[in-house]
Amino acid sequence: RKQEVMVGYSDSAKDAGRLAACWAQYTAQETMAEVATKFGVELTFFHGKGGTVGRGGNPALYRAILSHPPNTINGRFRVTEQGEMIRQNFGSLEIAERSLDIYTAALLRERFTKHVEPKQKWRDQMQRVSEASCANYRYFVREDPRFVPYFRQATPELELGILNIGSRPAKRNPKGGVESLRAIPWTFAWAQTRMHLSAWLGVGAGLNSENEDDRATLREMYEEWPWFREIISLISMLLSKTDFSITKNYDELLVDPELMSLGDEVRTMLVETRQAVIDVSGSKDISGPHVQLMRASSMIRNPYVDSINVVQAELLKVLRAMPADDSSDLTPELKEIKKVRIDALLLSIKGIVQGMKNSG
């Protein structure tokens, strides 16, 4: 008997935050694997991941496969490749061959790897981290009345719906809030402004603790548990891509004065989250194990991407000030100007996608 089970990453992370979603997925896979073994079912997990960290993606594919929960792969692995990741991983014959080599090598290695079974105190700690992280994440996203207006003003989320860059509508319910937004534009919008909020919001609250035993356990988990270490390393990589000056520029140009305080709070949380991750990893740099790659990447890409971000913020400002398409104030001349600006906005979005490499 065979059974395939799909594990969803995007919407679970959007609902509960990165850490809480990861722990729920881990324990769910463990439980299903135990049930399948008990009843003699050959179980295959189909991992519905996106390209970004916020949607379950991991550029370090080999390590990612090896860090899955014990007894959940067993030589069988199915995963989605979508969006820009198709071209990135299979865009040419040579790259496609390399990607398949990595998949094959990781699956073969996984069969002979002795997995680390998490200690009970690690499980207890992850439960604490998950609950604190989820509570913090949901408070800001669901309960703070400033959040949705801020999100829509500070990012190009509203404009994504009018651009022909997705296979599905940006929202399941056009009149809904964040809960109705699909996971791809939720992550995509924050990546465009270099805030990457969907990947780290709640992480600092989960990792921070005044209890020294908690802090010691988290450091032990990072050193000895590959699954936990890989999650922290990925969050480190995304945090290293955030940029305070860029996000603040979006706020100053696009956000109403009464909402500016939330932007300041978010950037304060970002600082706290960076420090919390550094404390757990013991690293001197937020990039963690990706430090050399990120430094080289930043030196090469940032001078180009920074200027595109500045142009995009200006385009959003002038486009939002223009008359609506159905307005009588939109003269033929203004209509042509608006069309050119929308085309420029689309180009800026594509440019930032290529610069960030894991944006949607």
XYZ file of N, CA and C in Angstrom, residues 36-194:
477
model
N 2.107 5.421 9.327
C 2.334 4.661 8.095
C 3.129 3.389 8.382
N 4.146 3.506 9.232
C 4.947 2.329 9.582
C 4.103 1.298 10.322
N 3.275 1.765 11.223
C 2.427 0.864 12.024
C 1.499 0.038 11.139
N 0.961 0.649 10.086
C -0.016 -0.052 9.250
C 0.577 -0.529 7.915
N 1.904 -0.518 7.801
C 2.552 -1.067 6.621
C 2.302 -0.294 5.346
N 2.231 1.026 5.434
C 1.982 1.873 4.268
C 3.288 2.536 3.829
N 3.572 2.496 2.529
C 4.749 3.180 1.983
C 4.383 4.649 1.778
N 4.944 5.493 2.614
C 4.553 6.901 2.657
C 5.554 7.777 1.908
N 5.037 8.645 1.052
C 5.868 9.630 0.362
C 5.331 11.015 0.661
N 6.206 11.891 1.135
C 5.806 13.276 1.381
C 6.083 14.118 0.138
N 5.080 14.892 -0.237
C 5.197 15.820 -1.367
C 5.314 17.214 -0.761
N 6.498 17.798 -0.855
C 6.768 19.072 -0.203
C 6.405 20.233 -1.123
N 5.311 20.921 -0.765
C 4.818 22.030 -1.576
C 5.504 23.326 -1.217
N 6.791 23.420 -1.556
C 7.588 24.584 -1.173
C 7.655 25.605 -2.298
N 7.855 26.857 -1.897
C 8.132 27.907 -2.859
C 9.620 28.175 -2.921
N 10.003 29.219 -3.645
C 11.423 29.514 -3.779
C 12.014 30.240 -2.593
N 11.182 30.921 -1.829
C 11.698 31.759 -0.744
C 11.759 31.017 0.573
N 12.549 31.543 1.500
C 12.616 30.989 2.852
C 11.252 31.087 3.529
N 10.557 32.213 3.310
C 9.232 32.405 3.905
C 8.198 31.427 3.402
N 8.477 30.787 2.265
C 7.543 29.805 1.709
C 8.140 28.403 1.687
N 9.122 28.170 2.577
C 9.665 26.822 2.724
C 10.880 26.519 1.880
N 11.309 27.449 1.045
C 12.437 27.196 0.164
C 13.768 27.194 0.907
N 14.759 26.600 0.253
C 16.099 26.547 0.835
C 17.108 26.450 -0.292
N 17.939 27.493 -0.500
C 18.935 27.426 -1.566
C 19.996 26.363 -1.320
N 20.200 25.992 -0.052
C 21.162 24.933 0.279
C 20.441 23.589 0.222
N 20.125 23.147 -0.986
C 19.244 22.000 -1.206
C 19.771 20.728 -0.552
N 21.056 20.462 -0.701
C 21.644 19.229 -0.173
C 21.458 19.141 1.346
N 21.843 20.196 2.050
C 21.694 20.215 3.511
C 20.232 20.177 3.916
N 19.382 20.819 3.120
C 17.952 20.866 3.449
C 17.347 19.472 3.466
N 17.697 18.654 2.476
C 17.156 17.293 2.414
C 17.667 16.460 3.596
N 18.950 16.605 3.909
C 19.522 15.830 5.011
C 18.964 16.247 6.372
N 18.426 17.449 6.472
C 17.936 17.928 7.768
C 16.449 17.636 7.987
N 15.807 16.932 7.067
C 14.393 16.588 7.262
C 14.228 15.653 8.460
N 13.026 15.587 9.031
C 12.807 14.711 10.188
C 13.180 13.265 9.876
N 13.695 12.514 10.851
C 14.075 11.110 10.632
C 12.915 10.267 10.121
N 13.220 9.344 9.234
C 12.257 8.355 8.724
C 11.100 8.960 7.940
N 11.342 10.129 7.333
C 10.273 10.743 6.536
C 10.610 10.802 5.043
N 11.836 10.422 4.664
C 12.200 10.420 3.246
C 12.368 8.990 2.737
N 13.295 8.245 3.310
C 13.471 6.826 2.968
C 13.596 6.578 1.464
N 14.363 7.441 0.792
C 14.588 7.250 -0.639
C 13.487 7.773 -1.531
N 12.444 8.353 -0.937
C 11.319 8.870 -1.732
C 11.125 10.347 -1.385
N 11.161 11.196 -2.399
C 11.098 12.638 -2.148
C 10.465 13.324 -3.346
N 9.425 14.097 -3.087
C 8.785 14.864 -4.146
C 8.662 16.312 -3.681
N 8.949 17.246 -4.571
C 8.944 18.660 -4.189
C 8.526 19.505 -5.382
N 7.879 20.618 -5.119
C 7.497 21.528 -6.198
C 8.660 22.452 -6.544
N 8.769 22.780 -7.808
C 9.649 23.849 -8.271
C 8.765 24.822 -9.027
N 8.750 26.077 -8.631
C 7.833 27.020 -9.246
C 8.435 28.412 -9.307
N 7.758 29.276 -10.059
C 8.192 30.660 -10.169
C 9.588 30.777 -10.764
N 10.350 31.726 -10.234
C 11.693 31.967 -10.760
C 12.643 30.816 -10.480
N 12.264 29.894 -9.549
C 13.134 28.770 -9.223
C 13.242 27.783 -10.384
N 12.252 27.729 -11.255
C 12.321 26.827 -12.413
C 13.486 27.227 -13.304
N 13.534 28.520 -13.615
C 14.629 28.996 -14.458
C 15.961 28.929 -13.733
N 15.949 29.233 -12.446
C 17.191 29.250 -11.676
C 17.799 27.858 -11.564
N 16.956 26.833 -11.377
C 17.457 25.472 -11.162
C 17.446 24.596 -12.411
N 16.651 24.987 -13.417
C 16.533 24.146 -14.610
C 16.556 24.969 -15.894
N 17.138 26.158 -15.823
C 17.102 27.078 -16.956
C 17.984 26.705 -18.119
N 18.962 25.852 -17.894
C 19.818 25.363 -18.976
C 20.114 23.897 -18.704
N 20.600 23.212 -19.730
C 20.868 21.783 -19.591
C 21.890 21.522 -18.486
N 22.938 22.356 -18.440
C 23.994 22.161 -17.444
C 23.479 22.389 -16.027
N 22.686 23.473 -15.841
C 22.154 23.780 -14.505
C 21.143 22.716 -14.083
N 20.296 22.267 -15.014
C 19.310 21.232 -14.689
C 19.999 19.933 -14.271
N 21.067 19.580 -14.985
C 21.816 18.369 -14.639
C 22.428 18.496 -13.252
N 22.962 19.661 -12.951
C 23.551 19.899 -11.635
C 22.498 19.820 -10.539
N 21.331 20.398 -10.775
C 20.253 20.369 -9.775
C 19.815 18.943 -9.490
N 19.655 18.147 -10.555
C 19.248 16.750 -10.375
C 20.351 15.938 -9.703
N 21.608 16.283 -9.984
C 22.730 15.631 -9.291
C 22.640 15.858 -7.787
N 22.321 17.098 -7.401
C 22.238 17.431 -5.977
C 21.090 16.672 -5.318
N 19.920 16.645 -5.994
C 18.782 15.884 -5.459
C 19.169 14.423 -5.252
N 19.775 13.835 -6.283
C 20.116 12.411 -6.228
C 21.149 12.127 -5.141
N 22.188 12.947 -5.084
C 23.228 12.747 -4.073
C 22.665 12.874 -2.662
N 21.804 13.860 -2.453
C 21.225 14.065 -1.124
C 20.336 12.900 -0.708
N 19.542 12.395 -1.638
C 18.653 11.279 -1.315
C 19.448 10.014 -1.015
N 20.531 9.792 -1.782
C 21.367 8.622 -1.515
C 22.069 8.752 -0.169
N 22.568 9.942 0.106
C 23.249 10.172 1.381
C 22.276 10.026 2.552
N 21.063 10.506 2.372
C 20.066 10.464 3.447
C 19.775 9.030 3.874
N 19.852 8.098 2.941
C 19.569 6.694 3.251
C 20.591 6.120 4.230
N 21.793 6.698 4.244
C 22.865 6.158 5.076
C 23.272 7.113 6.205
N 22.464 8.127 6.413
C 22.758 9.102 7.456
C 22.048 8.726 8.756
N 22.788 8.759 9.839
C 22.172 8.530 11.147
C 21.596 9.860 11.622
N 20.293 9.985 11.593
C 19.640 11.242 11.941
C 19.683 11.495 13.446
N 19.715 12.768 13.758
C 19.683 13.170 15.169
C 18.232 13.187 15.639
N 17.939 12.377 16.620
C 16.603 12.384 17.223
C 16.566 13.478 18.292
N 15.658 14.421 18.174
C 15.629 15.518 19.149
C 15.351 15.035 20.568
N 16.138 15.555 21.509
C 15.911 15.240 22.919
C 14.585 15.836 23.379
N 14.067 15.314 24.478
C 12.799 15.822 24.982
C 12.893 17.291 25.358
N 14.039 17.707 25.923
C 14.164 19.119 26.306
C 14.233 20.013 25.066
N 14.714 19.468 23.940
C 14.690 20.237 22.691
C 13.252 20.394 22.211
N 12.501 19.323 22.318
C 11.086 19.388 21.912
C 10.324 20.395 22.786
N 10.575 20.347 24.064
C 9.910 21.288 24.979
C 10.296 22.724 24.625
N 11.570 22.923 24.294
C 12.037 24.254 23.952
C 11.405 24.732 22.642
N 11.300 23.831 21.672
C 10.681 24.213 20.407
C 9.205 24.546 20.585
N 8.545 23.857 21.519
C 7.147 24.175 21.793
C 7.026 25.577 22.379
N 7.937 25.927 23.291
C 7.944 27.281 23.867
C 8.225 28.322 22.793
N 9.254 28.053 21.981
C 9.626 28.972 20.909
C 8.467 29.143 19.935
N 7.833 28.035 19.572
C 6.731 28.066 18.619
C 5.566 28.909 19.133
N 5.197 28.712 20.391
C 4.063 29.446 20.962
C 4.359 30.936 21.075
N 5.561 31.284 21.553
C 5.913 32.700 21.694
C 6.018 33.378 20.339
N 6.619 32.686 19.387
C 6.789 33.222 18.037
C 5.443 33.444 17.358
N 4.569 32.445 17.445
C 3.257 32.529 16.812
C 2.418 33.655 17.418
N 2.455 33.784 18.735
C 1.678 34.839 19.406
C 2.136 36.216 18.956
N 3.442 36.421 18.883
C 3.986 37.703 18.455
C 3.639 37.992 17.003
N 3.791 36.999 16.151
C 3.494 37.151 14.726
C 2.019 37.509 14.509
N 1.141 36.736 15.140
C -0.294 36.957 14.927
C -0.764 38.276 15.528
N -0.128 38.715 16.605
C -0.524 39.998 17.183
C -0.331 41.110 16.160
N 0.842 41.154 15.556
C 1.122 42.232 14.605
C 0.286 42.101 13.337
N 0.192 40.888 12.807
C -0.477 40.707 11.515
C -1.997 40.782 11.632
N -2.555 40.270 12.716
C -4.012 40.162 12.827
C -4.652 41.195 13.748
N -3.955 41.561 14.828
C -4.608 42.363 15.861
C -4.241 43.839 15.823
N -3.039 44.173 15.386
C -2.647 45.582 15.339
C -3.378 46.264 14.188
N -4.262 47.216 14.471
C -5.067 47.837 13.414
C -4.225 48.628 12.408
N -3.008 48.946 12.763
C -2.151 49.708 11.844
C -1.508 48.828 10.784
N -1.476 47.516 11.021
C -0.624 46.668 10.200
C -1.058 46.593 8.737
N -2.326 46.264 8.486
C -2.774 46.109 7.096
C -2.623 47.397 6.302
N -3.073 48.564 6.829
C -2.837 49.812 6.087
C -1.354 50.077 5.845
N -0.529 49.794 6.851
C 0.914 49.999 6.685
C 1.472 49.088 5.595
N 1.107 47.818 5.636
C 1.570 46.844 4.650
C 1.216 47.292 3.232
N -0.007 47.760 3.058
C -0.456 48.147 1.712
C 0.190 49.443 1.232
N 0.556 50.312 2.162
C 1.192 51.562 1.768
C 2.702 51.408 1.579
N 3.345 50.625 2.439
C 4.807 50.546 2.443
C 5.378 49.572 1.428
N 4.526 48.741 0.827
C 4.991 47.757 -0.162
C 4.175 47.914 -1.444
N 4.616 47.292 -2.540
C 3.839 47.346 -3.790
C 2.731 46.300 -3.852
N 2.211 45.875 -2.695
C 1.188 44.822 -2.671
C -0.028 45.171 -3.513
N -0.542 46.393 -3.398
C -1.727 46.779 -4.157
C -1.454 46.762 -5.649
N -0.262 47.142 -6.044
C 0.074 47.219 -7.461
C 0.299 45.835 -8.077
N 0.639 44.839 -7.264
C 0.875 43.502 -7.802
C -0.370 42.942 -8.475
N -1.530 43.338 -7.989
C -2.779 42.843 -8.560
C -3.058 43.325 -9.968
N -2.471 44.467 -10.341
C -2.735 44.993 -11.682
C -1.640 44.626 -12.677
N -0.586 43.993 -12.171
C 0.509 43.599 -13.054
C 0.373 42.129 -13.440
N 0.591 41.822 -14.670
C 0.427 40.457 -15.182
C 1.701 39.656 -14.931
N 1.963 39.340 -13.644
C 3.200 38.631 -13.320
C 2.942 37.355 -12.516
N 1.693 36.946 -12.379
C 1.395 35.734 -11.618
C 0.428 34.841 -12.364
N 0.404 33.551 -11.962
C -0.492 32.595 -12.613
C -1.880 32.603 -12.003
N -2.030 33.221 -10.804
C -3.326 33.257 -10.121
C -3.560 34.650 -9.557
N -4.814 34.977 -9.246
C -5.078 36.288 -8.631
C -4.291 36.435 -7.344
N -3.894 37.684 -7.032
C -3.102 37.922 -5.826
C -3.887 37.606 -4.564
N -5.224 37.726 -4.631
C -6.051 37.477 -3.451
C -7.134 36.448 -3.747
N -7.437 35.643 -2.741
C -8.572 34.729 -2.849
C -9.877 35.508 -2.718
N -9.873 36.535 -1.859
C -11.016 37.416 -1.674
C -10.529 38.848 -1.874
N -10.882 39.493 -2.984
C -10.360 40.824 -3.289
C -10.613 41.864 -2.200
N -11.640 41.652 -1.353
C -11.983 42.634 -0.329
C -11.386 42.294 1.038
N -10.683 41.157 1.140
C -10.162 40.718 2.420
C -8.849 41.370 2.802
N -8.383 41.026 3.994
C -7.119 41.557 4.489
C -5.980 40.610 4.192
N -4.989 40.584 5.098
C -3.819 39.731 4.888
C -4.216 38.266 4.813
N -5.219 37.861 5.600
C -5.621 36.449 5.620
C -6.129 35.968 4.260
N -6.632 36.883 3.429
C -7.146 36.496 2.119
C -6.081 36.570 1.030
N -4.936 37.129 1.367
C -3.857 37.292 0.396
C -3.158 35.960 0.192
N -2.864 35.641 -1.050
C -2.102 34.426 -1.309
C -0.688 34.572 -0.769
N -0.076 33.434 -0.456
C 1.235 33.455 0.185
C 2.315 34.054 -0.706
N 2.196 33.873 -2.019
C 3.250 34.374 -2.912
C 3.320 35.903 -2.879
N 2.229 36.641 -3.111
C 2.337 38.105 -3.033
C 2.647 38.615 -1.631
N 2.246 37.888 -0.597
C 2.571 38.273 0.779
C 4.087 38.300 0.964
N 4.751 37.246 0.523
C 6.204 37.179 0.612
C 6.866 38.114 -0.393
N 6.322 38.126 -1.605
C 6.889 38.909 -2.706
C 6.925 40.397 -2.370
N 5.848 40.910 -1.803
C 5.760 42.346 -1.511
C 6.819 42.776 -0.506
N 7.035 41.973 0.543
C 8.038 42.325 1.549
C 9.455 42.189 1.005
N 9.664 41.238 0.094
C 10.992 41.084 -0.504
C 11.334 42.284 -1.382
N 10.318 42.853 -2.037
C 10.560 43.995 -2.914
C 11.134 45.187 -2.150
N 10.705 45.390 -0.924
C 11.176 46.539 -0.138
C 12.395 46.201 0.716
N 12.907 44.999 0.561
C 14.100 44.522 1.281
C 13.862 44.390 2.789
